XYZ file of C-alpha atoms in Angstrom:
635
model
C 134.275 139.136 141.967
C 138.213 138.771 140.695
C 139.407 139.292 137.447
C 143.057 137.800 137.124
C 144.932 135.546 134.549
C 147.465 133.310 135.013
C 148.866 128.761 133.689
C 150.391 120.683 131.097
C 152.860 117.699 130.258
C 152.400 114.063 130.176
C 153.350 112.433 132.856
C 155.049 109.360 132.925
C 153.629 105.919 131.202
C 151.867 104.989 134.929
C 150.819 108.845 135.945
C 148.022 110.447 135.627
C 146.788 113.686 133.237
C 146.253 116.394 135.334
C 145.809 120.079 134.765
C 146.418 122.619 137.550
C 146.357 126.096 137.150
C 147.465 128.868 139.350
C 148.668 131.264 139.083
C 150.833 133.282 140.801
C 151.708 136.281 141.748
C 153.650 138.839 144.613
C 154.343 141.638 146.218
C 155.444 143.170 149.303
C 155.652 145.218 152.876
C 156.983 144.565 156.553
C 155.463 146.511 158.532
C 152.913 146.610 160.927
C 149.013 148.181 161.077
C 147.727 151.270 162.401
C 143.866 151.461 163.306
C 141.077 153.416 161.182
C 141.618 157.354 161.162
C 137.473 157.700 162.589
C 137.223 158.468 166.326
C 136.256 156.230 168.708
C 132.393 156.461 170.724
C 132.928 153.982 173.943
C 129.104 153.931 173.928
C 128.303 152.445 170.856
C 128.699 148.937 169.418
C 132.416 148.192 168.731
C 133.739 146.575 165.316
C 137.098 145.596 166.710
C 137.223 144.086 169.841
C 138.775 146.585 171.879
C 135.877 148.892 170.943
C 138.339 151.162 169.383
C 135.999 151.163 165.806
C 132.609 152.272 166.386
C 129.881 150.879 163.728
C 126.825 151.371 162.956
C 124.262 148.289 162.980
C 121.908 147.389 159.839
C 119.168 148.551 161.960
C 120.612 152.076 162.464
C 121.543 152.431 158.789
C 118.160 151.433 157.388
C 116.595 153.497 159.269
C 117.958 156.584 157.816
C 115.758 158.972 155.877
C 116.848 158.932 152.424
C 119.856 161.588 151.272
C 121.516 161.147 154.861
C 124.893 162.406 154.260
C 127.511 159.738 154.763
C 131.947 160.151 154.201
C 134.126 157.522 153.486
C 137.651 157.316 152.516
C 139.759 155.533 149.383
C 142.808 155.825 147.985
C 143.294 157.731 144.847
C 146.627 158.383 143.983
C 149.576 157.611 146.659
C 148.927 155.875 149.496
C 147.503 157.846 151.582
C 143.144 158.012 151.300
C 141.062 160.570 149.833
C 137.775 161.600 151.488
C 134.438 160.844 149.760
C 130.681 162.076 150.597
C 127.671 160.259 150.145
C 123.933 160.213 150.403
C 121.897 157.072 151.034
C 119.382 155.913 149.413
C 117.772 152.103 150.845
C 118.473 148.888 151.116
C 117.814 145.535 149.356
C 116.209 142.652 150.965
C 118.022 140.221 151.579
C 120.627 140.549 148.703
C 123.881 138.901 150.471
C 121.851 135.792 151.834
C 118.405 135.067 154.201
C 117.932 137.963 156.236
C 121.326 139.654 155.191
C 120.435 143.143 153.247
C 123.072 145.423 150.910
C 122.739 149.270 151.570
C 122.773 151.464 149.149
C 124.369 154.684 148.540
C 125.252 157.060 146.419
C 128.755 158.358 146.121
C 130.419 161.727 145.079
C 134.044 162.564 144.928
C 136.203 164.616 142.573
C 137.249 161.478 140.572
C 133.904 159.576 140.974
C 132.045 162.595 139.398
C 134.577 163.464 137.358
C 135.429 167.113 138.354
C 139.254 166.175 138.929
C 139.787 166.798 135.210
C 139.221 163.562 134.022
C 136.187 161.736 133.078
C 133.476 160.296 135.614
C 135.332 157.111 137.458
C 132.148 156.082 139.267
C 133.100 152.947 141.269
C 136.102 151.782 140.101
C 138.054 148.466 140.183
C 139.752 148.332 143.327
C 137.669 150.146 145.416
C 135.694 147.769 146.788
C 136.412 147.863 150.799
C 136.459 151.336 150.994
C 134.578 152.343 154.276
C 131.758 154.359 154.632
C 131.202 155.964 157.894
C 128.214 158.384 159.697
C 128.898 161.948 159.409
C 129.922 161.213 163.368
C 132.044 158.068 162.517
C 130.312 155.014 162.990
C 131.538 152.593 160.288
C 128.648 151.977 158.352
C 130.496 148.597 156.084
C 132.383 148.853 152.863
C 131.664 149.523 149.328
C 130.960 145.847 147.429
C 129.045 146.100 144.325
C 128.461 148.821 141.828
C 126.391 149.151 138.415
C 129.575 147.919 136.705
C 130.455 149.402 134.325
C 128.686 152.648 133.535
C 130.672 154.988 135.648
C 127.603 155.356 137.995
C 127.981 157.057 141.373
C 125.912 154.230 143.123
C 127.410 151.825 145.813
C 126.081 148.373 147.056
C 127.678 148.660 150.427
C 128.541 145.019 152.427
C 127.664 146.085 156.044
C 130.042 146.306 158.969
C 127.951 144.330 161.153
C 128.310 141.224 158.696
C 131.909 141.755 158.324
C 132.556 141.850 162.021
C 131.895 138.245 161.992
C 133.848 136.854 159.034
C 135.054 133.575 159.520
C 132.758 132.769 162.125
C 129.452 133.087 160.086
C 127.607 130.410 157.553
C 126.094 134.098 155.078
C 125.344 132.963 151.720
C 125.262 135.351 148.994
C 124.649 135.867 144.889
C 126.645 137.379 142.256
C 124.660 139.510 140.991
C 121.779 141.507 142.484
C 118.586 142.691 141.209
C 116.855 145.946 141.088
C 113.732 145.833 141.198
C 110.476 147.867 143.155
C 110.027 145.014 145.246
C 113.474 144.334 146.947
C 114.480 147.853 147.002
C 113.492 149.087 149.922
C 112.950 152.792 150.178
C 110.965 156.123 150.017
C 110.215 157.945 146.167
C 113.092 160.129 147.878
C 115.107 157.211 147.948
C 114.430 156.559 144.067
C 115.212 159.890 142.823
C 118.399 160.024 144.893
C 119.429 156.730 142.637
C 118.838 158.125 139.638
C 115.931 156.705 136.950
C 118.800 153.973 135.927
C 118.382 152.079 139.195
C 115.633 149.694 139.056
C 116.294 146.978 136.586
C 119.746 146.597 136.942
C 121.559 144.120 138.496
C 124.457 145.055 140.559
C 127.919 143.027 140.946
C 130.571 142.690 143.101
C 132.916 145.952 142.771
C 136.081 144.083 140.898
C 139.751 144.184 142.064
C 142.268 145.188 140.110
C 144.059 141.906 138.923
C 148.078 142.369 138.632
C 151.035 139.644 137.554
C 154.961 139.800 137.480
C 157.041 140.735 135.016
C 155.264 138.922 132.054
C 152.353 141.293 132.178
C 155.076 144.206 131.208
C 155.465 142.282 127.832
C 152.527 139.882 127.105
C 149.579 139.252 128.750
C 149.034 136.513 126.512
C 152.190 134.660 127.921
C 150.633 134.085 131.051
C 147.420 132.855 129.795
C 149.033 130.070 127.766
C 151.745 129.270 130.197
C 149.250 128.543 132.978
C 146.765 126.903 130.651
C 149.300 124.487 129.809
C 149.496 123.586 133.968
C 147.212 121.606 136.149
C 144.773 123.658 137.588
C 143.292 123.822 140.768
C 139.303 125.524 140.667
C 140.240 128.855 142.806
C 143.168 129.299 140.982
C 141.861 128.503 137.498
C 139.059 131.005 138.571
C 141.383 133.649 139.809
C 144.007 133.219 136.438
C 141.604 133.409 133.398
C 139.371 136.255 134.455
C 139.006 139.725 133.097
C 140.992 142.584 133.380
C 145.155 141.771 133.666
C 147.598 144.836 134.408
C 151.269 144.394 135.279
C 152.806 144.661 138.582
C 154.870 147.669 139.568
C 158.558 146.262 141.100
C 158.248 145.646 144.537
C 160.471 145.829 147.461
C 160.505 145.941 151.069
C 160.998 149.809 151.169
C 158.723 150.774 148.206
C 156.048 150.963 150.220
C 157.007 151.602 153.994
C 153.432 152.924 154.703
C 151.557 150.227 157.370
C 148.342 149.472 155.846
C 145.251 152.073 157.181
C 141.108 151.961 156.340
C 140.704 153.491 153.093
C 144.225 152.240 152.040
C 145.108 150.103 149.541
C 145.680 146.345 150.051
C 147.246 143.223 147.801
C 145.839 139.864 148.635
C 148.705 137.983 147.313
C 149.761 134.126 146.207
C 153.494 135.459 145.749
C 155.753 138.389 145.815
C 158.741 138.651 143.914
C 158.944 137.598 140.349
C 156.364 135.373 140.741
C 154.077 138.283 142.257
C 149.978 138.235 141.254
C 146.902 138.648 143.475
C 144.423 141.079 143.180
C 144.513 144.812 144.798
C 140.956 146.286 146.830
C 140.706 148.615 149.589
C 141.139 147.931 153.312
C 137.662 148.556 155.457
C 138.995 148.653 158.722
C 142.404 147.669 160.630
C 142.039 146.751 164.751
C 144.921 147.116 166.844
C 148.785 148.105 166.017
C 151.698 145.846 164.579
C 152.252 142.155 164.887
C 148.721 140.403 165.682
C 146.617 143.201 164.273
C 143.348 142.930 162.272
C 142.857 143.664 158.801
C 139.193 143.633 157.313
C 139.167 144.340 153.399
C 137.154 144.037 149.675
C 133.183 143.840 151.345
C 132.850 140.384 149.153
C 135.281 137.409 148.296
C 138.262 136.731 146.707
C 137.051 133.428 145.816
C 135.195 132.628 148.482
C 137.142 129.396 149.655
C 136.780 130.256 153.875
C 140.073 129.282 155.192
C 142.787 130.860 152.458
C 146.803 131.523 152.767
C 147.262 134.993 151.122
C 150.134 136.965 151.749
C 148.792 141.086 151.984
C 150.492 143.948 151.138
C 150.081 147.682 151.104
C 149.962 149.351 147.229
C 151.165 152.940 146.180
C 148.822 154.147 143.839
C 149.529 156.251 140.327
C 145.906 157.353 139.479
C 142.037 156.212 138.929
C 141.996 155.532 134.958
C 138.156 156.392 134.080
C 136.681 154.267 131.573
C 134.774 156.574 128.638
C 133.575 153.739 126.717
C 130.720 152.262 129.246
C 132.431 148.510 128.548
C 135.734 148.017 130.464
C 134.849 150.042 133.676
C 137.298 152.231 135.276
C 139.978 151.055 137.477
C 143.073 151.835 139.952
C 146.309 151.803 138.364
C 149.127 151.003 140.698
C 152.788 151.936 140.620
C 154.333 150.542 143.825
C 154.053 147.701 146.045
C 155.479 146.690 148.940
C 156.649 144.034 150.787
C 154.004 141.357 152.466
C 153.620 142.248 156.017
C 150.969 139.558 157.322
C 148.905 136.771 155.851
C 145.246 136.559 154.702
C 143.606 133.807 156.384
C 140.047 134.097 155.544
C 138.361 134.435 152.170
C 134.581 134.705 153.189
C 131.627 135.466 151.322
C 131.274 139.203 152.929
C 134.982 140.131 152.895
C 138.208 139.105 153.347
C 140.329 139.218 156.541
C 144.037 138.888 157.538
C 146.750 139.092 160.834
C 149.482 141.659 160.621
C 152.598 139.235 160.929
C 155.165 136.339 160.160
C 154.750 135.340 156.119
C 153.917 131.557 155.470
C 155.304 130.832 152.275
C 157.754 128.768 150.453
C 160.575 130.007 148.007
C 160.525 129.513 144.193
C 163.437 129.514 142.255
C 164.603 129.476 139.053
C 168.455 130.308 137.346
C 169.051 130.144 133.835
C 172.249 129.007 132.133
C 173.704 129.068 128.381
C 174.630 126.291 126.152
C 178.338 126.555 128.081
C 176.637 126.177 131.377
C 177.697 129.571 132.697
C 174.836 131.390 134.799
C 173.324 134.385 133.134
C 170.032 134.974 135.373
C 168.093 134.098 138.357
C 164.215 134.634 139.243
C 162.984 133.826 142.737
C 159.529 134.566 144.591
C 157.975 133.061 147.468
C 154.553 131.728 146.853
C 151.798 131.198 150.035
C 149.211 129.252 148.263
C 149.993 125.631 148.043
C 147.187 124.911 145.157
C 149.035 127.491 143.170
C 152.017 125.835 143.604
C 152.656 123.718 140.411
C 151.453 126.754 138.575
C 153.933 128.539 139.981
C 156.331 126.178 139.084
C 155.266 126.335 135.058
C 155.231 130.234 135.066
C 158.401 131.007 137.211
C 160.484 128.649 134.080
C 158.539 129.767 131.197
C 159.003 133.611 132.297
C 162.477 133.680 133.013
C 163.098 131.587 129.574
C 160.765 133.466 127.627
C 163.064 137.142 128.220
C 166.343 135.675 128.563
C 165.400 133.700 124.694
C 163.259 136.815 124.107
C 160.926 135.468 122.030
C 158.029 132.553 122.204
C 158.284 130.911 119.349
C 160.994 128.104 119.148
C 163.713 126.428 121.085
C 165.420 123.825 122.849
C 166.662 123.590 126.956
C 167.942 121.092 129.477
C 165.616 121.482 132.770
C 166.328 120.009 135.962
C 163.917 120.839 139.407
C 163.816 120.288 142.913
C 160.700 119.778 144.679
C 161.479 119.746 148.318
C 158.317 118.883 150.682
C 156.922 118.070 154.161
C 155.331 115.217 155.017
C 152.425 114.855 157.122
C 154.180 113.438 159.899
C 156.507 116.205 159.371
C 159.888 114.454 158.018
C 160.813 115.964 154.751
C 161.879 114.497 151.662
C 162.767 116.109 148.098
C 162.933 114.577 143.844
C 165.229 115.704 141.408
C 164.010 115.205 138.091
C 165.174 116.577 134.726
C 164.211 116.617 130.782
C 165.460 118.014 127.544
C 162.592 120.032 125.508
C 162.347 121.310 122.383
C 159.574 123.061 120.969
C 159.049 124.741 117.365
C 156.143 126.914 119.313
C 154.957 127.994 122.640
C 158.261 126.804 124.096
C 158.266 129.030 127.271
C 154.995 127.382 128.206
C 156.127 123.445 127.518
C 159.267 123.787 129.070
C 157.671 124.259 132.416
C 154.910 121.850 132.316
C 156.693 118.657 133.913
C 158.226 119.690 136.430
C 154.653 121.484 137.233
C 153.094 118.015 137.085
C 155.656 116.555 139.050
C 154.480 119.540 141.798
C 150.883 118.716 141.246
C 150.863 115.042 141.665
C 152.653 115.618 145.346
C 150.727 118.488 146.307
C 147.228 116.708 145.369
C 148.283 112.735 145.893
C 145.197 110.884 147.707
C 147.285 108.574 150.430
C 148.249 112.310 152.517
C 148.914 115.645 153.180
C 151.902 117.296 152.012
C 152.956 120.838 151.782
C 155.782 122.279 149.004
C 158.796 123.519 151.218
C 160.419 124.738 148.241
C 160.921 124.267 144.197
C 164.269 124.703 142.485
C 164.914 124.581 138.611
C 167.836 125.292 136.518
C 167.076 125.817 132.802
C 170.621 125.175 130.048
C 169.485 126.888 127.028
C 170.721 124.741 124.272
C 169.467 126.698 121.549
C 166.693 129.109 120.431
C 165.867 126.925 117.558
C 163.783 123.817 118.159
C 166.235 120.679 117.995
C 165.574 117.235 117.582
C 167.278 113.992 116.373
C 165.278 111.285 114.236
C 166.786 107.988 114.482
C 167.664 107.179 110.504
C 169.527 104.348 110.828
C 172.158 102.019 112.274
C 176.354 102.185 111.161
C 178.827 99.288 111.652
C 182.509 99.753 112.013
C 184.575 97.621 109.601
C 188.311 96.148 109.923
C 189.472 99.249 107.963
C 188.005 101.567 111.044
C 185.661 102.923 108.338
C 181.707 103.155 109.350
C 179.168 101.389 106.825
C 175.783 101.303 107.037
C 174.564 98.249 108.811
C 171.289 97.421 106.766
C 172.474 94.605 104.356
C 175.593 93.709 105.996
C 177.098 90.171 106.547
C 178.453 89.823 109.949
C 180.108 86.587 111.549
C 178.835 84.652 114.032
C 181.018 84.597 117.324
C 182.356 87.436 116.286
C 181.844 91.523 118.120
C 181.187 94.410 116.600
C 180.429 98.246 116.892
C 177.670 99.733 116.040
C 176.544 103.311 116.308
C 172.984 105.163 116.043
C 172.593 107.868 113.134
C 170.173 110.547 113.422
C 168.966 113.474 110.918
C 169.056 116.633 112.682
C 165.620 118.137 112.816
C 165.899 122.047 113.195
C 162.731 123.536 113.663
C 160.553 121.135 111.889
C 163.267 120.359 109.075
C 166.143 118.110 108.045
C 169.424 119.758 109.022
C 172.452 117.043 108.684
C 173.171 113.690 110.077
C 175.001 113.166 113.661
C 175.803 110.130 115.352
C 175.443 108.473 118.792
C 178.357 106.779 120.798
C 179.396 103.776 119.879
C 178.360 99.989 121.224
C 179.619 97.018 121.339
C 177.962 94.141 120.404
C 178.810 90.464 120.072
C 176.956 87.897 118.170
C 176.069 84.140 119.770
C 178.276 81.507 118.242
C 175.284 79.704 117.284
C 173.985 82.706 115.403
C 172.663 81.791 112.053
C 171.297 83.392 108.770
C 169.868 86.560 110.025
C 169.541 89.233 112.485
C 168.773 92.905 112.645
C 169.788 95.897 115.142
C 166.323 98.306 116.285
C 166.874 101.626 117.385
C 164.162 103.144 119.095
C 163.215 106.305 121.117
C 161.873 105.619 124.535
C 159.278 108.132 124.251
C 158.608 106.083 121.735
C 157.619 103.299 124.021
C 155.997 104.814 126.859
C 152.432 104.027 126.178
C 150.800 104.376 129.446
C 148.187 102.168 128.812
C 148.479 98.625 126.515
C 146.352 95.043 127.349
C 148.545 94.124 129.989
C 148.539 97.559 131.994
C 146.911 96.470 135.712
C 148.043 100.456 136.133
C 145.799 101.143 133.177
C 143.202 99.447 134.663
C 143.110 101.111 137.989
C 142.876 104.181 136.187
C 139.712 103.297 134.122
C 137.911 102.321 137.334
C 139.388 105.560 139.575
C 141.212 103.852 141.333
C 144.546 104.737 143.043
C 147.589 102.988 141.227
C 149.857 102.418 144.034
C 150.109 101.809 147.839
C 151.286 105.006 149.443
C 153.004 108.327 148.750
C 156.519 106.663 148.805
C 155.219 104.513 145.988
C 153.942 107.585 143.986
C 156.982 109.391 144.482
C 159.199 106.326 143.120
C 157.355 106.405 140.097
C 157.573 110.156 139.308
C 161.258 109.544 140.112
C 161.327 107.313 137.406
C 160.162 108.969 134.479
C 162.428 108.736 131.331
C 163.984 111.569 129.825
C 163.757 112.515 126.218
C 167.080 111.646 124.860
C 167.109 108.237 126.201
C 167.307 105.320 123.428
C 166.620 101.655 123.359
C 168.822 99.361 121.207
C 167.542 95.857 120.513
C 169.930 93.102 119.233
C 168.200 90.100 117.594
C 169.375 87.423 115.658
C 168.186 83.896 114.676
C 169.986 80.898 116.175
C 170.511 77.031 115.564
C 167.217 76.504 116.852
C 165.213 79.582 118.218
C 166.540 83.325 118.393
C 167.799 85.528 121.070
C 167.620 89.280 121.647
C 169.249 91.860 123.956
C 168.391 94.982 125.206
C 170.648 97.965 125.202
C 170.185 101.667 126.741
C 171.629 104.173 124.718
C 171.993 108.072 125.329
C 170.877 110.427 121.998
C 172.235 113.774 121.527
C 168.969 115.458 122.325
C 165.308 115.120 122.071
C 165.225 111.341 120.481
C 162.108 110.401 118.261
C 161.048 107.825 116.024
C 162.829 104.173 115.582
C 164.281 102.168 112.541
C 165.518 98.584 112.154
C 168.414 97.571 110.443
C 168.558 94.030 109.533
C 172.341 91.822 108.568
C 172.995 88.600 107.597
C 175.001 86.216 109.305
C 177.599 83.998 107.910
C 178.471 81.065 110.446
């Protein structure tokens, strides 16, 4: 089980609503993978497949006597991993699935019991996939679940045997597993080596420690509302709103030169860089040396999706932080990470399991500009899960705007983003959109949100599969106030050159004029001035007569997505897909308005009948509203 945090516009008039969610993350290492530090037995049954890791089958281990001493290793501060000694105690039947029992054990170590100076850690956060090996070094599995979160000494262990076969097997399991006289499965020896506080409980999954970039360092908060505000894919979503958030340490490719060992630390990663979150365990066992070597980690799922694209890590760690009050459970703080040095390529039920080598990810970038349109910042990260993709998109925008504005309350940018993908027949293509935003609240988090969508409706269109190679934005701050433009009314220019207010007017028919938009200046919620838009010209039929009028309206103002006419409407009430193909989706995302865009309709009565004309107009900023302004015409 994961605890993590993590991040919706509307799309144009014939898109869909979609939320996404993601989240993100990173971190880092480059470097390849030495095997577990317990000796080899050539005559017993071998984990890796060179025979290099001894284990120790379910069999073997349940037929222990109860208090059979046991080691294992985890990290505790650094990176390199502490010993730990253990007694066990049983088994329960068939806790991870049909057939498939979880040994139990209980732990002792100078931080678990609490004689390093510091209270009782128990089994912390972060620990899960720390091995446990015979006193002669068969690897028994990897510590999974614990009595969260009462500090207590007792491991569920996930065993080696299962893990040996992840990605290959069809193990089922539950999240949380009962204690009780029936499935425990041991001598009164057993019991009292538990403690009088084992039956009845339930134990869970041993959590990782959850970490996010730089927003974590200021508000956790940020990053729940950014990526709440995104589409949202389930794993993601799951992964992004859970429990316990700490911020990342900074990460670089020689913070962490240490190749990833059993008992080490280990980052399952969606991205590295500024756009770094995942979740940190413990690594169980590592087969072979550099490129194309094993890793086997956590004893129980990230999310438990099977085939996965995490980018792994190794983690320096700054200490085990006990918990004293019995409700947060204590946890592994990091300091350090390092650069990714292979991917994670299954997520399984009984662990997780990755290759030491090349990184399969696509670059993220975002640089921010001020109101002159001089850079002042740029935030980049490389992100390896494609669902997280429009999430990472939403956060990567809000972040960087949210500290270079440093605040998240109001304000007012120019956005423009890149999305370049790969098609399914491999050709590549890319769309440029862009939008003005302004926000009196939460702007870091709305400023993000369509380009996100944009993201979303390639990476999840129905017609075929495409991959993000890359996203792009630039962000112009315009202002840290929230700025918008009401349209108030329509001016005319007379002979004199002087403007007059349109509404009551007498023009002449035949004749052109030039009329200009006014606005009121909205700052943040309230009237601030009058500006106007650049001037048109307009000439009048010949046959004009009586009246006419001048409408000024926003276009956001007219993009209802759905009226009686909408066919596109209609597919969407009956789930159906609105257009042909992927080209025809893209087109349409292409064509989405932006905010400042205004309509201008001339209309005026003639001898018989009336004509109209329809011009498109530029405002100074986020447009809303509309007013008419009628005239009357002298012939």
């Amino acid at each position: 089980m994961t605890h993590s945090i993590a991040s919706s516009r509307e799309l144009p008039a014939t898109h869909r609503r979609h939320r996404l969610v993601a989240v993100l993350a990173a971190a880092a290492l480059g470097v390849g993978l030495t095997a577990g530090s317990t000796p080899a037995h050539a005559a017993d049954a071998g984990f890796s497949p060179d025979g290099s890791q001894p284990y120790a089958t379910v069999a073997e281990v349940e037929a222990f006597a109860p208090d059979t001493a046991v080691t294992g290793l985890s990290v505790t501060k650094g990176t390199t991993p502490d010993p730990f000694s253990g007694s066990y105690i049983g088994f329960i039947d068939d806790a991870l699935g049909k057939d498939r029992d979880m040994l139990l054990f209980k732990l002792s170590s100078p931080v678990i019991d609490g004689t390093s100076g510091l209270k009782p850690a128990g089994i912390w956060a972060g620990m899960s996939g720390s091995p446990v090996y015979t006193t002669d070094g068969k690897l028994i599995g990897a510590v999974a679940y614990s009595l969260n979160y009462d500090n207590l000494p007792v491991a569920g262990v996930t065993p080696a045997e299962y893990m040996k076969n992840i990605g290959t097997t069809g193990l089922t399991t539950t999240a949380k597993v009962k204690v009780t006289k029936g499935n425990l499965k041991t001598s009164s020896a057993g019991i009292k080596a538990a403690g009088d506080t084992l039956v009845g409980r339930a134990l869970t999954p041993v959590r990782t420690v959850n970490v996010a970039g730089v927003a974590g360092t200021k508000s956790n908060a940020f990053v729940n509302r950014t990526l709440a505000r995104t589409p949202r894919s389930a794993a993601a979503s799951s992964f992004l709103r859970s429990g316990t958030f700490l911020p990342a340490g900074v990460s670089s490719a020689n913070a962490v030169p240490q190749p990833l060992v059993a008992g080490g630390s280990i980052a399952a990663l969606y991205g590295d860089g500024d756009l770094f979150g995942g979740a940190i365990g413990t690594v169980t066992a590592v087969c072979g040396d550099g490129p194309g070597a094993t890793v086997w980690a956590f004893g129980h799922p990230m999310f438990g999706e099977g085939k996965t694209t995490l980018m792994m890590a190794n983690v320096s760690t700054a200490l085990i932080v006990p918990d004293g009050t019995g409700m947060v459970g204590s946890y592994k703080q990091h300091s350090q990470l390092g650069a990714p040095v292979g991917m994670i390529d299954q997520d399984r039920l009984v662990g997780i399991r990755g290759t030491v080598g090349d990184i399969a990810a696509f670059p993220v970038t975002v640089d921010i500009q001020n109101p002159s349109g001089n850079q002042v910042a740029s935030y980049s990260g490389n992100v390896s899960y494609q669902s997280a993709a429009a999430s990472a998109a939403a956060y990567l925008i809000g972040q960087a705007t949210y500290e270079q504005l440093d605040q998240y309350g109001s304000g007012t940018a120019e956005v423009t983003w890149t999305i370049d993908y790969r098609r399914a027949d491999n050709t590549t293509g890319s769309l440029t959109n862009s939008q003005i935003v302004s926000a009196r609240y939460m702007f870091p988090d709305i400023l993000g949100s369509e380009a996100a969508n944009d993201v979303y409706e390639i990476t999840e269109n129905p017609y075929e599969d495409v991959a993000i190679a890359g996203i792009h934005a630039t962000v112009k701050l315009v202002s840290s106030d929230s700025l918008s433009y009401k349209v108030s009314g329509v001016q005319v220019k007379g002979k004199t050159g002087a403007w007059t207010t349109l509404s009551g007017s007498k023009l002449k028919a035949g004749s052109t004029y030039s009329l200009r938009p006014q606005y009121t200046v909205k700052k943040n919620g309230k009237s601030s001035g009058t500006v106007f838009g650049d001037p048109l010209s307009v000439k009048l039929s010949s046959k004009a007569r009586k009246s006419g009028s001048f409408e000024v309206t926003a276009l956001t103002e007219l993009s209802d997505p759905c009226d009686e006419d909408s066919e596109e409407c209609d597919d969407w009430a009956t789930g159906e897909d609105p257009y042909e193909d992927f080209d025809e989706l893209v087109a349409a995302l292409d064509e989405h308005p932006t905010s400042d865009l205004v309509v201008g309709q001339l209309t005026h009565r003639l001898k018989k009948g009336s004509t109209s004309k329809v011009f498109d107009l530029t405002g100074p900023g986020v447009v809303t509203g509309s007013r008419t302004a009628s005239f009357t015409i002298k012939s």
